[in-house]
Amino acid sequence: MRVLPSPALFLLLLGVLRHGGASGLLELSLGKFRNVLLNQTNPVEAVIRNIASNVTVVIFQVHAQQSDVVISFDKTPLVNSSGTGVDKGLVSILRPEQTVCTWYLRALDAGQVLSTAISIPYMEKDPIPGGCNLEFDLEVDPNIYLDYTLVDIHIKFAPANLGYTRGANPPSCDSGTGQNSRWRLRYDVYQYFLPESDLSEMVLMSHIRKMSGVQSIKANGIKMLTLTADDKTNVYFSSLPGQGVIYNVIVWDPLWNSSAAYIPVHTYACSFADLVDNCSSLSKLSTKVFFTAFAVLGLFTCFFGHRFWKTDLFFTGFIVAAFVFFVFITRITGLSYDGNYRVFRDDVVFWVTFTCVALMIPVLFIGCPRILNILASGIVGSYTVVLAIACYVYTSLAYITLDLLRRVLNNYFSRAYTNVPFQRNDFIILSVWAMLALSGVTVQLRRERSEVPFPPHPYLTWKRERERRSTNILDPSHHIPPLRERIHNKLLHIKVFFQKDQPAGERTPLLL
């Protein structure tokens, strides 16, 4: 994992101090980002002046990487007028003739926290994110709330309301469900991946700017789905521990063709503070040792699997048995551990499709079992190297099997949208995987081209040996006693071993 180099951090902090320190006044401009250092004792007063009269709403937001910050309308934060978190924002509904907006920022914990702040203006026809909030503390809540587990990421947000002019009463949230109500609004959910293996604050600050404004989100983010007012405003995604991801939602008014963005939220699906399994070290030592040894066996199978038939059978059988055993244990005990089409959320459809695809290649190569076995040992054996690399360096290729395992183990993983980044690390590791697989298949095909198509069946080999021993009296094995007699002799030897030695000499007492 890369961290922020000290010279870059020094230059960034120098720019922060030049435009506003850890306390005092922070002058902002609409639509402009500003980096600011926050602490717990001295709140920063953020001010925007000379707001144009056609602006009706200003959404102010602040972002930090891992330390919570407090944003409020007052110096003394109140529950219904403040927010706390790493990605938080407030909506200021402007009064007639109002030209100045003020917010207060501070860090929740001791120590300085590097953050970035921005204020985004919206007009009277633009929808208001979180304007129909009934679940969270703020009256108007534009924030996206995020929770993550090892399996999935859950985001939820409050429904939006229609825009309105300054001084007017807000439209009713429950007046009806027609085209003149907030029920006509649509919600587009976007996802954006940070550079792989980069956990630096500077990278987050620079990339979160790409997911704050409507046009920037559309240009840089990946649109995952669209929700209507009839859908619940919560979405699940597959979890990617160690990979930075930013989510945001654009609410769109089809009548006025206007849009507004919620507050972007980011996650690495891991903890920076934990001593074990933190964001910098996602794999335990035992996991690294297991998959490294597994990769060595996989490489052997990749290049010599067909030649050493029993080893190949053991390797394949171990994979199948380990998979079934792991699923069985996880399902019946308390031990913890695609496609994005909605049709695949049904487990029957998903598993029938998966089985058909899995059987497609064996059916195509049913007349060429040697080639099929060599291909299987080459591809599967070389993929174990990918799994071993994933213990040390992040790669999305590991989720080829991990997402399938999650689908088997978790009853609710079918609701999660699965999407992974494919960046520089993945291109390099994919090239290594392809090179190993191609080399292994080529070596085995050249080595086995003059050999018999397939090794003899173990049962047939044993049967022939038994017949040979029974008919060939010159074979020393012909004179080997039957199994029952051999077992009886072994038991006699064991019995003799445990018997006490009889003492020698006179046993009768001497007569006086």
Coordinates of C-alpha atoms in Angstrom, one line a residue:
M1 CA 0.0 0.0 0.0
R2 CA 1.3 3.4 -0.9
V3 CA 1.3 6.2 1.7
L4 CA 1.6 10.0 1.2
P5 CA 5.3 11.0 0.8
S6 CA 6.5 13.5 3.3
P7 CA 7.5 16.2 0.7
A8 CA 4.0 16.1 -0.8
L9 CA 2.4 16.3 2.6
F10 CA 4.6 19.3 3.5
L11 CA 3.5 21.1 0.3
L12 CA -0.1 20.3 0.9
L13 CA 0.0 21.6 4.5
L14 CA 1.8 24.7 3.4
G15 CA -1.1 25.4 1.0
V16 CA -3.6 24.8 3.8
L17 CA -1.8 27.2 6.1
R18 CA -1.6 29.8 3.3
H19 CA -5.3 29.8 2.8
G20 CA -6.5 29.3 6.3
G21 CA -5.1 27.6 9.4
A22 CA -6.5 25.2 11.9
S23 CA -8.7 27.9 13.5
G24 CA -10.2 31.2 12.6
L25 CA -12.0 32.3 9.4
L26 CA -12.2 30.3 6.2
E27 CA -13.4 32.3 3.2
L28 CA -15.0 30.1 0.6
S29 CA -16.3 30.6 -3.0
L30 CA -19.2 28.7 -4.5
G31 CA -18.0 25.6 -6.3
K32 CA -14.4 25.9 -5.2
F33 CA -12.6 23.4 -3.0
R34 CA -10.5 24.4 0.0
N35 CA -8.2 22.2 2.1
V36 CA -8.3 23.1 5.8
L37 CA -6.7 21.7 9.0
L38 CA -9.2 21.1 11.8
N39 CA -8.7 20.5 15.5
Q40 CA -11.0 19.8 18.5
T41 CA -10.6 23.0 20.5
N42 CA -10.8 25.8 17.9
P43 CA -13.7 25.6 15.5
V44 CA -13.2 27.0 12.0
E45 CA -15.9 29.5 10.7
A46 CA -16.5 28.9 7.0
V47 CA -18.2 31.9 5.3
I48 CA -19.5 32.5 1.8
R49 CA -20.3 36.0 0.8
N50 CA -22.0 37.7 -2.2
I51 CA -24.3 34.9 -3.0
A52 CA -26.3 35.6 -6.2
S53 CA -30.1 36.1 -6.0
N54 CA -30.9 33.2 -8.3
V55 CA -29.3 30.7 -5.9
T56 CA -31.9 29.2 -3.6
V57 CA -30.0 26.4 -1.9
V58 CA -26.3 26.0 -0.9
I59 CA -25.0 22.5 0.0
F60 CA -21.9 22.8 2.1
Q61 CA -19.8 19.6 2.7
V62 CA -16.5 18.6 4.3
H63 CA -14.5 15.4 3.8
A64 CA -11.7 13.7 5.8
Q65 CA -10.0 10.4 5.2
Q66 CA -10.5 8.5 8.5
S67 CA -11.1 11.0 11.4
D68 CA -14.6 12.3 12.1
V69 CA -15.3 16.0 11.8
V70 CA -18.3 18.0 13.1
I71 CA -20.1 20.4 10.8
S72 CA -22.9 22.6 12.2
F73 CA -24.8 25.8 11.7
D74 CA -23.9 27.1 15.2
K75 CA -20.7 27.2 17.3
T76 CA -22.4 24.9 19.7
P77 CA -23.5 21.9 17.7
L78 CA -27.0 20.6 18.2
V79 CA -28.4 17.2 17.2
N80 CA -30.8 18.5 14.6
S81 CA -28.5 21.2 13.1
S82 CA -25.1 19.3 12.8
G83 CA -23.5 16.2 11.4
T84 CA -20.5 14.1 12.4
G85 CA -18.5 11.8 10.2
V86 CA -15.8 11.6 7.6
D87 CA -18.1 12.8 4.8
K88 CA -20.8 15.2 6.0
G89 CA -22.8 18.1 4.6
L90 CA -25.6 20.6 5.4
V91 CA -28.2 22.2 3.3
S92 CA -28.7 26.0 3.7
I93 CA -32.2 27.1 2.4
L94 CA -31.6 30.8 1.6
R95 CA -34.0 33.5 2.7
P96 CA -35.0 36.4 0.5
E97 CA -32.2 38.9 0.2
Q98 CA -29.7 36.6 2.0
T99 CA -26.2 36.9 0.5
V100 CA -24.0 35.3 3.3
C101 CA -23.9 31.7 4.7
T102 CA -21.9 30.5 7.7
W103 CA -21.0 27.1 9.0
Y104 CA -18.7 25.9 11.7
L105 CA -16.1 23.0 11.5
R106 CA -14.0 21.2 14.0
A107 CA -12.4 17.8 14.5
L108 CA -14.1 15.3 16.8
D109 CA -10.9 13.8 18.2
A110 CA -7.7 15.4 19.5
G111 CA -5.1 16.2 17.0
Q112 CA -5.1 18.0 13.6
V113 CA -7.2 16.6 10.8
L114 CA -6.7 17.4 7.2
S115 CA -10.0 17.9 5.3
T116 CA -11.4 19.5 2.2
A117 CA -14.5 21.6 2.0
I118 CA -16.8 22.8 -0.8
S119 CA -20.1 24.6 -1.2
I120 CA -22.3 23.9 -4.2
P121 CA -25.2 26.2 -5.3
Y122 CA -28.5 25.1 -6.8
M123 CA -31.4 27.0 -8.4
E124 CA -35.1 27.0 -7.7
K125 CA -35.9 24.3 -10.3
D126 CA -33.2 22.0 -9.0
P127 CA -34.4 19.2 -6.6
I128 CA -33.2 19.4 -3.0
P129 CA -31.3 16.2 -1.8
G130 CA -32.7 14.9 1.4
G131 CA -35.6 17.4 1.4
C132 CA -38.1 14.8 2.4
N133 CA -36.1 13.2 5.2
L134 CA -38.2 11.2 7.8
E135 CA -35.5 8.9 9.1
F136 CA -32.5 10.9 10.2
D137 CA -31.9 13.8 12.6
L138 CA -31.6 16.7 10.2
E139 CA -34.7 18.3 8.8
V140 CA -33.1 18.4 5.3
D141 CA -30.4 15.7 5.1
P142 CA -28.3 15.5 1.9
N143 CA -25.9 12.9 3.4
I144 CA -25.4 9.3 2.3
Y145 CA -25.1 6.9 5.2
L146 CA -22.7 4.0 4.7
D147 CA -22.0 0.7 6.6
Y148 CA -19.7 -2.1 5.5
T149 CA -19.0 -5.7 6.4
L150 CA -16.6 -8.2 5.0
V151 CA -19.3 -9.2 2.5
D152 CA -21.1 -6.1 1.4
I153 CA -21.5 -2.3 1.6
H154 CA -24.8 -0.7 2.4
I155 CA -25.6 2.9 1.5
K156 CA -28.9 4.7 2.3
F157 CA -30.1 8.2 2.0
A158 CA -33.2 10.3 2.5
P159 CA -35.6 11.0 -0.4
A160 CA -35.3 14.4 -2.1
N161 CA -38.0 17.1 -2.6
L162 CA -38.8 19.4 -5.5
G163 CA -37.1 22.7 -5.7
Y164 CA -38.8 26.0 -4.9
T165 CA -38.1 29.8 -4.9
R166 CA -36.7 31.8 -2.0
G167 CA -39.2 32.6 0.7
A168 CA -41.8 30.1 -0.5
N169 CA -43.1 27.1 1.4
P170 CA -41.5 23.8 0.5
P171 CA -43.7 21.4 -1.5
S172 CA -45.4 18.8 0.6
C173 CA -43.7 15.4 0.6
D174 CA -46.8 13.4 1.0
S175 CA -49.5 15.4 -0.9
G176 CA -49.8 12.8 -3.7
T177 CA -47.9 10.5 -6.0
G178 CA -48.6 12.3 -9.3
Q179 CA -46.2 14.1 -11.7
N180 CA -46.6 17.3 -9.8
S181 CA -45.1 15.8 -6.6
R182 CA -41.7 14.6 -5.5
W183 CA -42.6 11.1 -6.7
R184 CA -41.5 12.0 -10.2
L185 CA -37.9 12.2 -9.1
R186 CA -35.3 9.7 -10.1
Y187 CA -32.1 8.7 -8.3
D188 CA -29.0 7.6 -10.2
V189 CA -26.4 5.8 -8.0
Y190 CA -22.8 6.2 -9.1
Q191 CA -19.6 4.4 -8.1
Y192 CA -16.0 5.6 -8.4
F193 CA -12.8 3.6 -7.7
L194 CA -9.7 5.2 -6.2
P195 CA -6.3 4.1 -7.5
E196 CA -5.5 0.6 -6.4
S197 CA -3.3 0.1 -3.3
D198 CA -3.2 3.9 -2.6
L199 CA -4.3 4.9 0.8
S200 CA -2.9 8.5 0.9
E201 CA -5.0 11.4 2.0
M202 CA -3.9 13.6 -0.9
V203 CA -5.2 11.0 -3.4
L204 CA -8.6 10.9 -1.6
M205 CA -8.8 14.7 -1.5
S206 CA -8.1 15.0 -5.2
H207 CA -10.5 12.3 -6.3
I208 CA -13.4 13.1 -4.1
R209 CA -13.7 16.4 -6.0
K210 CA -14.6 14.4 -9.1
M211 CA -17.7 13.0 -7.3
S212 CA -19.2 16.2 -5.8
G213 CA -20.8 18.1 -8.7
V214 CA -23.4 16.7 -11.0
Q215 CA -21.5 17.1 -14.3
S216 CA -18.3 15.8 -12.7
I217 CA -20.0 12.8 -11.3
K218 CA -21.5 11.9 -14.7
A219 CA -18.1 12.4 -16.4
N220 CA -16.0 10.3 -13.9
G221 CA -18.4 7.9 -12.1
I222 CA -19.9 4.6 -13.1
K223 CA -23.7 4.6 -13.1
M224 CA -24.8 1.4 -11.3
L225 CA -28.5 1.7 -11.2
T226 CA -31.5 4.1 -11.2
L227 CA -34.1 4.2 -8.4
T228 CA -37.6 5.6 -8.6
A229 CA -39.7 7.0 -5.8
D230 CA -41.3 3.6 -5.4
D231 CA -38.0 2.0 -4.6
K232 CA -36.4 2.0 -1.2
T233 CA -33.5 4.5 -1.0
N234 CA -30.9 2.0 0.1
V235 CA -28.5 -0.1 -2.1
Y236 CA -26.0 -2.9 -1.4
F237 CA -22.7 -3.4 -3.1
S238 CA -20.1 -6.1 -2.8
S239 CA -17.3 -5.2 -0.3
L240 CA -13.7 -4.7 -1.5
P241 CA -11.5 -4.5 1.5
G242 CA -8.4 -2.3 0.9
Q243 CA -9.9 -0.7 -2.2
G244 CA -11.0 2.9 -1.9
V245 CA -14.5 3.5 -3.4
I246 CA -16.6 6.7 -3.6
Y247 CA -20.4 6.6 -3.9
N248 CA -22.8 9.4 -4.7
V249 CA -26.4 9.9 -5.8
I250 CA -27.8 12.3 -8.4
V251 CA -31.4 13.1 -8.0
W252 CA -33.0 14.1 -11.4
D253 CA -36.3 16.0 -12.0
P254 CA -37.6 14.7 -15.4
L255 CA -40.1 17.6 -15.7
W256 CA -37.6 20.4 -15.4
N257 CA -34.6 18.3 -16.6
S258 CA -32.7 19.5 -13.5
S259 CA -30.4 17.6 -11.2
A260 CA -28.6 17.9 -7.8
A261 CA -26.0 15.7 -6.1
Y262 CA -26.0 14.3 -2.6
I263 CA -22.9 14.4 -0.4
P264 CA -20.3 11.9 -1.7
V265 CA -19.2 9.2 0.8
H266 CA -16.1 7.0 0.6
T267 CA -14.9 3.8 2.2
Y268 CA -12.0 1.4 2.1
A269 CA -14.1 -1.4 3.7
C270 CA -11.4 -1.8 6.4
S271 CA -10.2 -0.1 9.5
F272 CA -7.1 2.2 9.7
A273 CA -7.0 1.9 13.5
D274 CA -7.0 -1.9 14.0
L275 CA -3.7 -3.5 14.8
V276 CA -4.5 -6.7 12.9
D277 CA -6.3 -7.0 9.5
N278 CA -6.1 -3.2 9.0
C279 CA -6.2 -1.4 5.7
S280 CA -2.4 -1.7 5.2
S281 CA -2.3 -5.5 6.0
L282 CA -5.5 -7.2 5.0
S283 CA -4.2 -10.8 5.2
K284 CA -3.1 -12.8 8.3
L285 CA 0.2 -14.6 8.3
S286 CA -1.5 -17.9 8.3
T287 CA -3.5 -16.9 5.2
K288 CA -0.3 -15.9 3.4
V289 CA 1.5 -19.1 4.3
F290 CA -1.5 -21.3 3.2
F291 CA -2.0 -19.6 -0.2
T292 CA 1.7 -19.4 -0.8
A293 CA 2.1 -23.2 -0.3
F294 CA -1.1 -23.7 -2.3
A295 CA 0.4 -21.6 -5.2
V296 CA 3.5 -23.9 -5.2
L297 CA 1.3 -27.0 -5.6
G298 CA -0.7 -25.1 -8.2
L299 CA 2.4 -24.3 -10.2
F300 CA 3.5 -27.9 -10.1
T301 CA 0.0 -29.0 -11.3
C302 CA 0.1 -26.2 -14.0
F303 CA 3.2 -27.7 -15.6
F304 CA 3.1 -31.4 -14.7
G305 CA -0.5 -32.1 -13.7
H306 CA -1.3 -34.6 -16.4
R307 CA 2.0 -36.4 -16.0
F308 CA 1.5 -36.9 -12.3
W309 CA -2.0 -38.0 -12.5
K310 CA -2.5 -38.8 -8.8
T311 CA -1.2 -35.4 -7.7
D312 CA -3.6 -33.8 -10.2
L313 CA -6.5 -35.8 -8.8
F314 CA -5.5 -34.8 -5.2
F315 CA -5.2 -31.1 -6.1
T316 CA -8.6 -31.0 -7.9
G317 CA -10.2 -33.1 -5.2
F318 CA -8.7 -30.9 -2.5
I319 CA -10.2 -27.8 -4.1
V320 CA -13.7 -29.3 -4.4
A321 CA -13.7 -30.9 -0.9
A322 CA -12.3 -27.7 0.7
F323 CA -15.0 -25.6 -0.9
V324 CA -17.8 -27.9 0.1
F325 CA -16.5 -28.4 3.6
F326 CA -16.0 -24.7 4.1
V327 CA -19.5 -23.9 2.9
F328 CA -20.9 -26.7 5.1
I329 CA -19.1 -25.6 8.2
T330 CA -20.0 -22.0 7.7
R331 CA -23.6 -22.8 7.1
I332 CA -24.3 -25.0 10.1
T333 CA -22.1 -23.2 12.6
G334 CA -21.6 -19.7 13.9
L335 CA -18.2 -19.3 12.2
S336 CA -18.0 -16.2 10.1
Y337 CA -16.3 -15.8 7.3
D338 CA -22.0 -12.2 -11.5
G339 CA -23.7 -10.0 -13.0
N340 CA -25.7 -7.0 -12.0
Y341 CA -28.9 -8.0 -13.8
R342 CA -31.8 -8.1 -11.5
V343 CA -32.9 -11.5 -12.8
F344 CA -29.8 -13.0 -11.3
R345 CA -30.9 -12.0 -7.8
D346 CA -33.1 -15.0 -7.9
D347 CA -30.9 -17.9 -6.5
V348 CA -32.5 -20.5 -8.8
V349 CA -31.8 -18.5 -11.9
F350 CA -28.3 -17.7 -10.8
W351 CA -27.2 -21.3 -9.9
V352 CA -28.9 -22.8 -13.0
T353 CA -27.0 -20.3 -15.2
F354 CA -23.8 -20.8 -13.3
T355 CA -24.0 -24.6 -13.7
C356 CA -24.8 -24.4 -17.4
V357 CA -21.8 -22.2 -18.0
A358 CA -19.5 -24.3 -15.8
L359 CA -20.5 -27.5 -17.8
M360 CA -20.2 -25.8 -21.2
I361 CA -16.4 -26.4 -21.6
P362 CA -16.5 -30.0 -20.4
V363 CA -19.3 -30.8 -22.9
L364 CA -17.3 -29.1 -25.7
F365 CA -14.1 -31.1 -24.9
I366 CA -15.9 -34.4 -24.0
G367 CA -14.2 -36.1 -26.9
C368 CA -10.7 -34.9 -25.9
P369 CA -10.3 -35.7 -22.2
R370 CA -6.5 -35.3 -22.2
I371 CA -6.7 -31.8 -23.6
L372 CA -9.5 -30.9 -21.2
N373 CA -7.5 -32.2 -18.2
I374 CA -4.4 -30.3 -19.3
L375 CA -6.3 -27.1 -19.8
A376 CA -8.0 -27.5 -16.4
S377 CA -4.7 -28.1 -14.6
G378 CA -3.0 -25.3 -16.4
I379 CA -5.6 -22.6 -15.8
V380 CA -6.6 -23.6 -12.3
G381 CA -3.1 -24.3 -11.2
S382 CA -1.8 -20.9 -12.4
Y383 CA -4.8 -19.1 -10.8
T384 CA -3.6 -20.2 -7.4
V385 CA -0.6 -17.9 -8.0
V386 CA -3.2 -15.0 -8.4
L387 CA -4.7 -16.0 -5.0
A388 CA -1.3 -16.0 -3.4
I389 CA -0.4 -12.6 -4.9
A390 CA -3.8 -11.2 -3.5
C391 CA -2.5 -11.9 0.0
Y392 CA 0.3 -9.4 -0.5
V393 CA -1.0 -6.9 -3.1
Y394 CA -4.6 -5.9 -3.9
T395 CA -6.0 -7.4 -7.1
S396 CA -9.6 -7.6 -8.3
L397 CA -8.9 -10.9 -10.0
A398 CA -9.3 -12.6 -6.6
Y399 CA -13.0 -11.7 -6.6
I400 CA -13.6 -14.2 -9.4
T401 CA -13.8 -16.9 -6.7
L402 CA -14.5 -14.7 -3.6
D403 CA -17.8 -13.3 -4.9
L404 CA -18.9 -16.8 -5.8
L405 CA -18.1 -17.9 -2.3
R406 CA -19.9 -15.0 -0.8
R407 CA -23.0 -15.9 -2.9
V408 CA -22.9 -19.4 -1.5
L409 CA -22.4 -18.4 2.2
N410 CA -24.5 -15.3 2.5
N411 CA -28.3 -15.5 2.0
Y412 CA -28.5 -11.7 1.2
F413 CA -25.5 -11.3 -1.0
S414 CA -27.8 -11.6 -4.1
R415 CA -29.0 -8.1 -3.4
A416 CA -25.5 -6.6 -3.7
Y417 CA -24.3 -5.0 -6.9
T418 CA -20.9 -6.5 -7.8
N419 CA -18.4 -4.3 -9.5
V420 CA -14.6 -4.3 -9.2
P421 CA -12.0 -2.0 -10.6
F422 CA -9.6 -3.2 -13.3
Q423 CA -6.5 -1.1 -13.1
R424 CA -2.7 -1.3 -13.5
N425 CA -2.1 -4.1 -10.9
D426 CA -4.8 -6.2 -12.5
F427 CA -3.4 -5.9 -16.0
I428 CA 0.0 -7.0 -14.7
I429 CA -1.3 -9.9 -12.7
L430 CA -3.6 -11.0 -15.5
S431 CA -0.6 -11.0 -17.9
V432 CA 1.3 -13.2 -15.3
W433 CA -1.7 -15.6 -15.0
A434 CA -2.1 -15.8 -18.8
M435 CA 1.6 -16.4 -19.3
L436 CA 1.7 -19.2 -16.6
A437 CA -1.4 -20.9 -17.9
L438 CA -0.2 -20.8 -21.6
S439 CA 3.3 -22.0 -20.6
G440 CA 1.9 -24.8 -18.4
V441 CA -0.5 -26.0 -21.1
T442 CA 2.2 -25.9 -23.8
V443 CA 4.7 -27.8 -21.7
Q444 CA 2.2 -30.5 -20.9
L445 CA 1.0 -30.9 -24.5
R446 CA 4.6 -31.3 -25.8
R447 CA 5.5 -33.7 -23.0
E448 CA 2.4 -35.9 -23.3
R449 CA 2.1 -36.0 -27.1
S450 CA 4.0 -39.3 -27.4
E451 CA 2.4 -40.9 -24.3
V452 CA -0.8 -42.8 -23.9
P453 CA -3.9 -40.6 -24.0
F454 CA -4.6 -41.1 -20.3
P455 CA -3.0 -42.9 -17.3
P456 CA -4.7 -46.2 -16.5
H457 CA -7.6 -46.2 -14.1
P458 CA -6.4 -47.0 -10.5
Y459 CA -9.0 -49.7 -10.0
L460 CA -8.1 -51.4 -13.3
T461 CA -4.4 -51.3 -12.3
W462 CA -5.2 -52.9 -9.0
K463 CA -7.4 -55.5 -10.6
R464 CA -4.7 -56.5 -13.1
E465 CA -2.1 -56.8 -10.4
R466 CA -4.4 -59.0 -8.3
E467 CA -4.9 -61.4 -11.3
R468 CA -1.2 -61.5 -12.0
R469 CA -0.4 -62.4 -8.5
S470 CA -3.0 -65.2 -8.4
T471 CA -1.8 -66.9 -11.6
N472 CA 1.9 -66.3 -11.6
I473 CA 3.5 -68.6 -9.0
L474 CA 6.9 -67.3 -9.7
D475 CA 5.9 -63.9 -8.5
P476 CA 7.1 -63.4 -4.9
S477 CA 3.8 -61.6 -4.1
H478 CA 2.0 -64.8 -5.0
H479 CA 3.2 -66.4 -1.8
I480 CA 2.1 -63.5 0.4
P481 CA -0.4 -64.8 3.0
P482 CA -4.0 -63.5 2.8
L483 CA -4.9 -60.2 4.4
R484 CA -6.8 -61.8 7.3
E485 CA -3.8 -64.0 8.2
R486 CA -1.4 -61.1 8.0
I487 CA -3.6 -59.0 10.3
H488 CA -3.8 -61.9 12.8
N489 CA 0.0 -62.3 12.8
K490 CA 0.4 -58.6 13.4
L491 CA -2.0 -58.7 16.4
L492 CA 0.0 -61.6 17.9
H493 CA 3.2 -59.6 17.6
I494 CA 1.6 -56.7 19.4
K495 CA 0.3 -59.0 22.1
V496 CA 3.7 -60.5 22.7
F497 CA 5.2 -57.0 22.9
F498 CA 3.0 -56.1 25.9
Q499 CA 3.6 -59.4 27.8
K500 CA 5.9 -59.3 30.8
D501 CA 9.1 -61.3 30.8
Q502 CA 9.0 -64.4 33.0
P503 CA 11.8 -64.3 35.7
A504 CA 14.3 -67.2 35.6
G505 CA 15.3 -69.4 38.6
E506 CA 13.7 -71.2 41.5
R507 CA 10.2 -70.1 42.3
T508 CA 9.6 -72.4 45.4
P509 CA 10.6 -71.3 48.9
L510 CA 13.6 -73.0 50.5
L511 CA 12.9 -75.5 53.2
L512 CA 14.8 -75.1 56.5

